[in-house]
Amino acid sequence: MCLRARTAWAEGYGERLSDVASFPPLHVVLVNPGIPSPTGAVYRAYDDAPHTADRPSDPLNQSISGVIGWLAGCRNDLEAPAVALAPGVEVALRAVAACPGVRLTRMSGSGATVFGVFDDERSARAAAAHLNTGYENWWIAPCVLGGGTSNSSN
């Protein structure tokens, strides 16, 4: 998704990507606590545990609030193994979850980057500034995810 620069569903081990037709812009803060989260080890820990992997249905309500509510019912199956292998991921998740105005906090991919979703740009920027005062060594960046239509010609 990062290389393709558009919103997509990732399935399997992330090798199967399907473009999402449209998604409202989501204001987020990305946070990386500067710790390793070895992808191979995270996937091996995931494979060793009992689990069910399923792709959720598309959100019915495409508003920002509707998509945030829908995301709250989803999960990142790699989060538990990543936290077990790199406890600093949980520290970052808790720090972002404690930000005023955060609507949802999750880990991205296999870690160690986490993100918080906010209602608007102002709230996301305020959260980033707040995090920067307590975690100077972390990489912290407000940004916008989604908000466009996919370009299926690539």
mmCIF file of C-alpha atoms in Angstrom:
data_model
loop_
_atom_site.group_PDB
_atom_site.id
_atom_site.type_symbol
_atom_site.label_atom_id
_atom_site.label_comp_id
_atom_site.label_asym_id
_atom_site.label_seq_id
_atom_site.Cartn_x
_atom_site.Cartn_y
_atom_site.Cartn_z
ATOM 1 C CA MET A 1 0.000 0.000 0.000
ATOM 2 C CA CYS A 2 2.821 2.396 0.796
ATOM 3 C CA LEU A 3 4.481 1.826 -2.580
ATOM 4 C CA ARG A 4 1.157 1.988 -4.404
ATOM 5 C CA ALA A 5 0.099 5.125 -2.462
ATOM 6 C CA ARG A 6 -3.556 4.174 -2.217
ATOM 7 C CA THR A 7 -5.920 2.458 0.156
ATOM 8 C CA ALA A 8 -6.104 -1.308 -0.207
ATOM 9 C CA TRP A 9 -7.138 -4.477 1.587
ATOM 10 C CA ALA A 10 -4.208 -6.722 2.489
ATOM 11 C CA GLU A 11 -4.917 -10.419 2.823
ATOM 12 C CA GLY A 12 -2.845 -13.526 3.400
ATOM 13 C CA TYR A 13 0.570 -12.414 4.544
ATOM 14 C CA GLY A 14 -0.013 -9.059 2.929
ATOM 15 C CA GLU A 15 0.804 -10.338 -0.534
ATOM 16 C CA ARG A 16 -2.784 -10.071 -1.841
ATOM 17 C CA LEU A 17 -3.849 -6.462 -2.267
ATOM 18 C CA SER A 18 -7.261 -5.282 -3.445
ATOM 19 C CA ASP A 19 -7.888 -1.603 -4.058
ATOM 20 C CA VAL A 20 -10.559 0.092 -1.973
ATOM 21 C CA ALA A 21 -12.791 2.168 -4.224
ATOM 22 C CA SER A 22 -12.983 5.118 -1.830
ATOM 23 C CA PHE A 23 -12.312 5.937 1.769
ATOM 24 C CA PRO A 24 -12.853 9.230 3.579
ATOM 25 C CA PRO A 25 -9.740 11.108 4.696
ATOM 26 C CA LEU A 26 -8.651 9.954 8.145
ATOM 27 C CA HIS A 27 -6.435 12.236 10.202
ATOM 28 C CA VAL A 28 -3.887 10.121 12.020
ATOM 29 C CA VAL A 29 -0.686 10.343 13.977
ATOM 30 C CA LEU A 30 1.934 7.749 13.116
ATOM 31 C CA VAL A 31 4.312 6.843 15.949
ATOM 32 C CA ASN A 32 7.380 4.639 15.847
ATOM 33 C CA PRO A 33 9.080 4.155 19.208
ATOM 34 C CA GLY A 34 12.416 3.374 17.539
ATOM 35 C CA ILE A 35 12.542 -0.283 18.505
ATOM 36 C CA PRO A 36 12.909 -3.318 16.268
ATOM 37 C CA SER A 37 9.870 -5.430 15.539
ATOM 38 C CA PRO A 38 11.288 -8.212 13.378
ATOM 39 C CA THR A 39 8.677 -9.073 10.752
ATOM 40 C CA GLY A 40 9.780 -12.706 10.373
ATOM 41 C CA ALA A 41 9.647 -13.368 14.103
ATOM 42 C CA VAL A 42 6.248 -11.664 14.414
ATOM 43 C CA TYR A 43 4.789 -13.829 11.635
ATOM 44 C CA ARG A 44 6.327 -17.000 13.102
ATOM 45 C CA ALA A 45 4.759 -16.192 16.488
ATOM 46 C CA TYR A 46 1.447 -15.552 14.730
ATOM 47 C CA ASP A 47 1.688 -18.862 12.859
ATOM 48 C CA ASP A 48 2.436 -20.744 16.095
ATOM 49 C CA ALA A 49 -0.710 -19.504 17.863
ATOM 50 C CA PRO A 50 -4.265 -20.621 17.138
ATOM 51 C CA HIS A 51 -6.101 -17.955 15.180
ATOM 52 C CA THR A 52 -8.757 -17.203 12.642
ATOM 53 C CA ALA A 53 -8.060 -14.766 9.874
ATOM 54 C CA ASP A 54 -10.956 -13.177 8.097
ATOM 55 C CA ARG A 55 -11.427 -10.104 5.982
ATOM 56 C CA PRO A 56 -14.190 -7.900 7.342
ATOM 57 C CA SER A 57 -16.960 -6.706 5.072
ATOM 58 C CA ASP A 58 -16.594 -3.198 3.711
ATOM 59 C CA PRO A 59 -18.001 -0.477 5.982
ATOM 60 C CA LEU A 60 -21.599 0.358 5.171
ATOM 61 C CA ASN A 61 -21.276 3.941 6.440
ATOM 62 C CA GLN A 62 -18.498 5.687 4.482
ATOM 63 C CA SER A 63 -18.486 8.829 6.641
ATOM 64 C CA ILE A 64 -15.389 9.536 8.713
ATOM 65 C CA SER A 65 -17.228 8.654 11.923
ATOM 66 C CA GLY A 66 -18.732 5.555 10.308
ATOM 67 C CA VAL A 67 -15.351 4.306 9.110
ATOM 68 C CA ILE A 68 -13.726 4.959 12.491
ATOM 69 C CA GLY A 69 -16.521 2.988 14.178
ATOM 70 C CA TRP A 70 -16.109 0.190 11.650
ATOM 71 C CA LEU A 71 -12.327 0.116 12.167
ATOM 72 C CA ALA A 72 -12.905 -0.170 15.921
ATOM 73 C CA GLY A 73 -14.511 -3.543 15.244
ATOM 74 C CA CYS A 74 -11.523 -4.726 13.221
ATOM 75 C CA ARG A 75 -8.181 -5.955 14.482
ATOM 76 C CA ASN A 76 -4.561 -6.400 13.500
ATOM 77 C CA ASP A 77 -3.844 -10.081 14.065
ATOM 78 C CA LEU A 78 -0.110 -9.358 14.299
ATOM 79 C CA GLU A 79 -0.462 -6.951 17.235
ATOM 80 C CA ALA A 80 -0.393 -9.564 20.029
ATOM 81 C CA PRO A 81 2.688 -11.398 18.718
ATOM 82 C CA ALA A 82 4.476 -8.084 18.053
ATOM 83 C CA VAL A 83 3.750 -6.826 21.582
ATOM 84 C CA ALA A 84 4.987 -10.128 23.044
ATOM 85 C CA LEU A 85 8.252 -9.850 21.093
ATOM 86 C CA ALA A 86 8.695 -6.083 21.399
ATOM 87 C CA PRO A 87 6.945 -4.743 24.527
ATOM 88 C CA GLY A 88 7.799 -1.181 23.476
ATOM 89 C CA VAL A 89 5.002 -1.462 20.907
ATOM 90 C CA GLU A 90 2.509 -1.618 23.761
ATOM 91 C CA VAL A 91 4.136 1.429 25.364
ATOM 92 C CA ALA A 92 3.591 3.325 22.109
ATOM 93 C CA LEU A 93 -0.004 2.066 21.812
ATOM 94 C CA ARG A 94 -0.758 3.268 25.343
ATOM 95 C CA ALA A 95 0.895 6.648 24.756
ATOM 96 C CA VAL A 96 -1.174 7.256 21.623
ATOM 97 C CA ALA A 97 -4.354 5.956 23.294
ATOM 98 C CA ALA A 98 -3.848 8.523 26.070
ATOM 99 C CA CYS A 99 -3.859 11.481 23.654
ATOM 100 C CA PRO A 100 -6.837 13.810 23.913
ATOM 101 C CA GLY A 101 -9.280 13.310 21.064
ATOM 102 C CA VAL A 102 -7.982 9.960 19.854
ATOM 103 C CA ARG A 103 -10.795 7.814 18.473
ATOM 104 C CA LEU A 104 -8.880 4.612 17.749
ATOM 105 C CA THR A 105 -5.382 3.274 18.263
ATOM 106 C CA ARG A 106 -3.807 0.336 16.431
ATOM 107 C CA MET A 107 -0.480 -1.085 15.368
ATOM 108 C CA SER A 108 0.408 -0.829 11.694
ATOM 109 C CA GLY A 109 1.482 -3.995 9.878
ATOM 110 C CA SER A 110 3.846 -6.115 11.945
ATOM 111 C CA GLY A 111 5.022 -3.124 14.013
ATOM 112 C CA ALA A 112 6.627 -1.247 15.528
ATOM 113 C CA THR A 113 4.747 1.740 14.090
ATOM 114 C CA VAL A 114 1.387 2.463 15.685
ATOM 115 C CA PHE A 115 -1.243 5.038 14.803
ATOM 116 C CA GLY A 116 -4.059 7.000 16.363
ATOM 117 C CA VAL A 117 -7.105 8.188 14.403
ATOM 118 C CA PHE A 118 -8.567 11.628 15.120
ATOM 119 C CA ASP A 119 -11.642 13.537 13.978
ATOM 120 C CA ASP A 120 -9.708 16.312 12.271
ATOM 121 C CA GLU A 121 -6.285 17.686 11.367
ATOM 122 C CA ARG A 122 -6.149 20.054 14.335
ATOM 123 C CA SER A 123 -6.656 17.209 16.836
ATOM 124 C CA ALA A 124 -4.041 15.051 15.111
ATOM 125 C CA ARG A 125 -1.475 17.867 15.091
ATOM 126 C CA ALA A 126 -2.152 18.631 18.764
ATOM 127 C CA ALA A 127 -1.664 14.961 19.643
ATOM 128 C CA ALA A 128 1.609 14.840 17.705
ATOM 129 C CA ALA A 129 2.847 17.933 19.554
ATOM 130 C CA HIS A 130 1.780 16.386 22.864
ATOM 131 C CA LEU A 131 3.637 13.139 22.096
ATOM 132 C CA ASN A 132 6.738 15.014 20.956
ATOM 133 C CA THR A 133 7.077 16.599 24.404
ATOM 134 C CA GLY A 134 7.207 13.261 26.207
ATOM 135 C CA TYR A 135 8.849 10.997 23.653
ATOM 136 C CA GLU A 136 11.564 13.054 21.951
ATOM 137 C CA ASN A 137 13.362 9.967 20.592
ATOM 138 C CA TRP A 138 10.292 8.565 18.846
ATOM 139 C CA TRP A 139 9.410 9.254 15.233
ATOM 140 C CA ILE A 140 6.028 11.030 15.304
ATOM 141 C CA ALA A 141 4.152 12.409 12.304
ATOM 142 C CA PRO A 142 0.581 13.596 11.727
ATOM 143 C CA CYS A 143 -0.769 12.715 8.281
ATOM 144 C CA VAL A 144 -3.914 11.891 6.297
ATOM 145 C CA LEU A 145 -4.788 8.391 5.145
ATOM 146 C CA GLY A 146 -7.347 7.623 2.456
ATOM 147 C CA GLY A 147 -9.535 10.335 1.086
ATOM 148 C CA GLY A 148 -9.336 9.502 -2.576
ATOM 149 C CA THR A 149 -10.408 7.065 -5.157
ATOM 150 C CA SER A 150 -8.097 4.315 -6.137
ATOM 151 C CA ASN A 151 -6.275 4.387 -9.429
ATOM 152 C CA SER A 152 -6.685 0.889 -10.769
ATOM 153 C CA SER A 153 -4.608 1.545 -13.861
ATOM 154 C CA ASN A 154 -1.333 0.886 -12.003
#
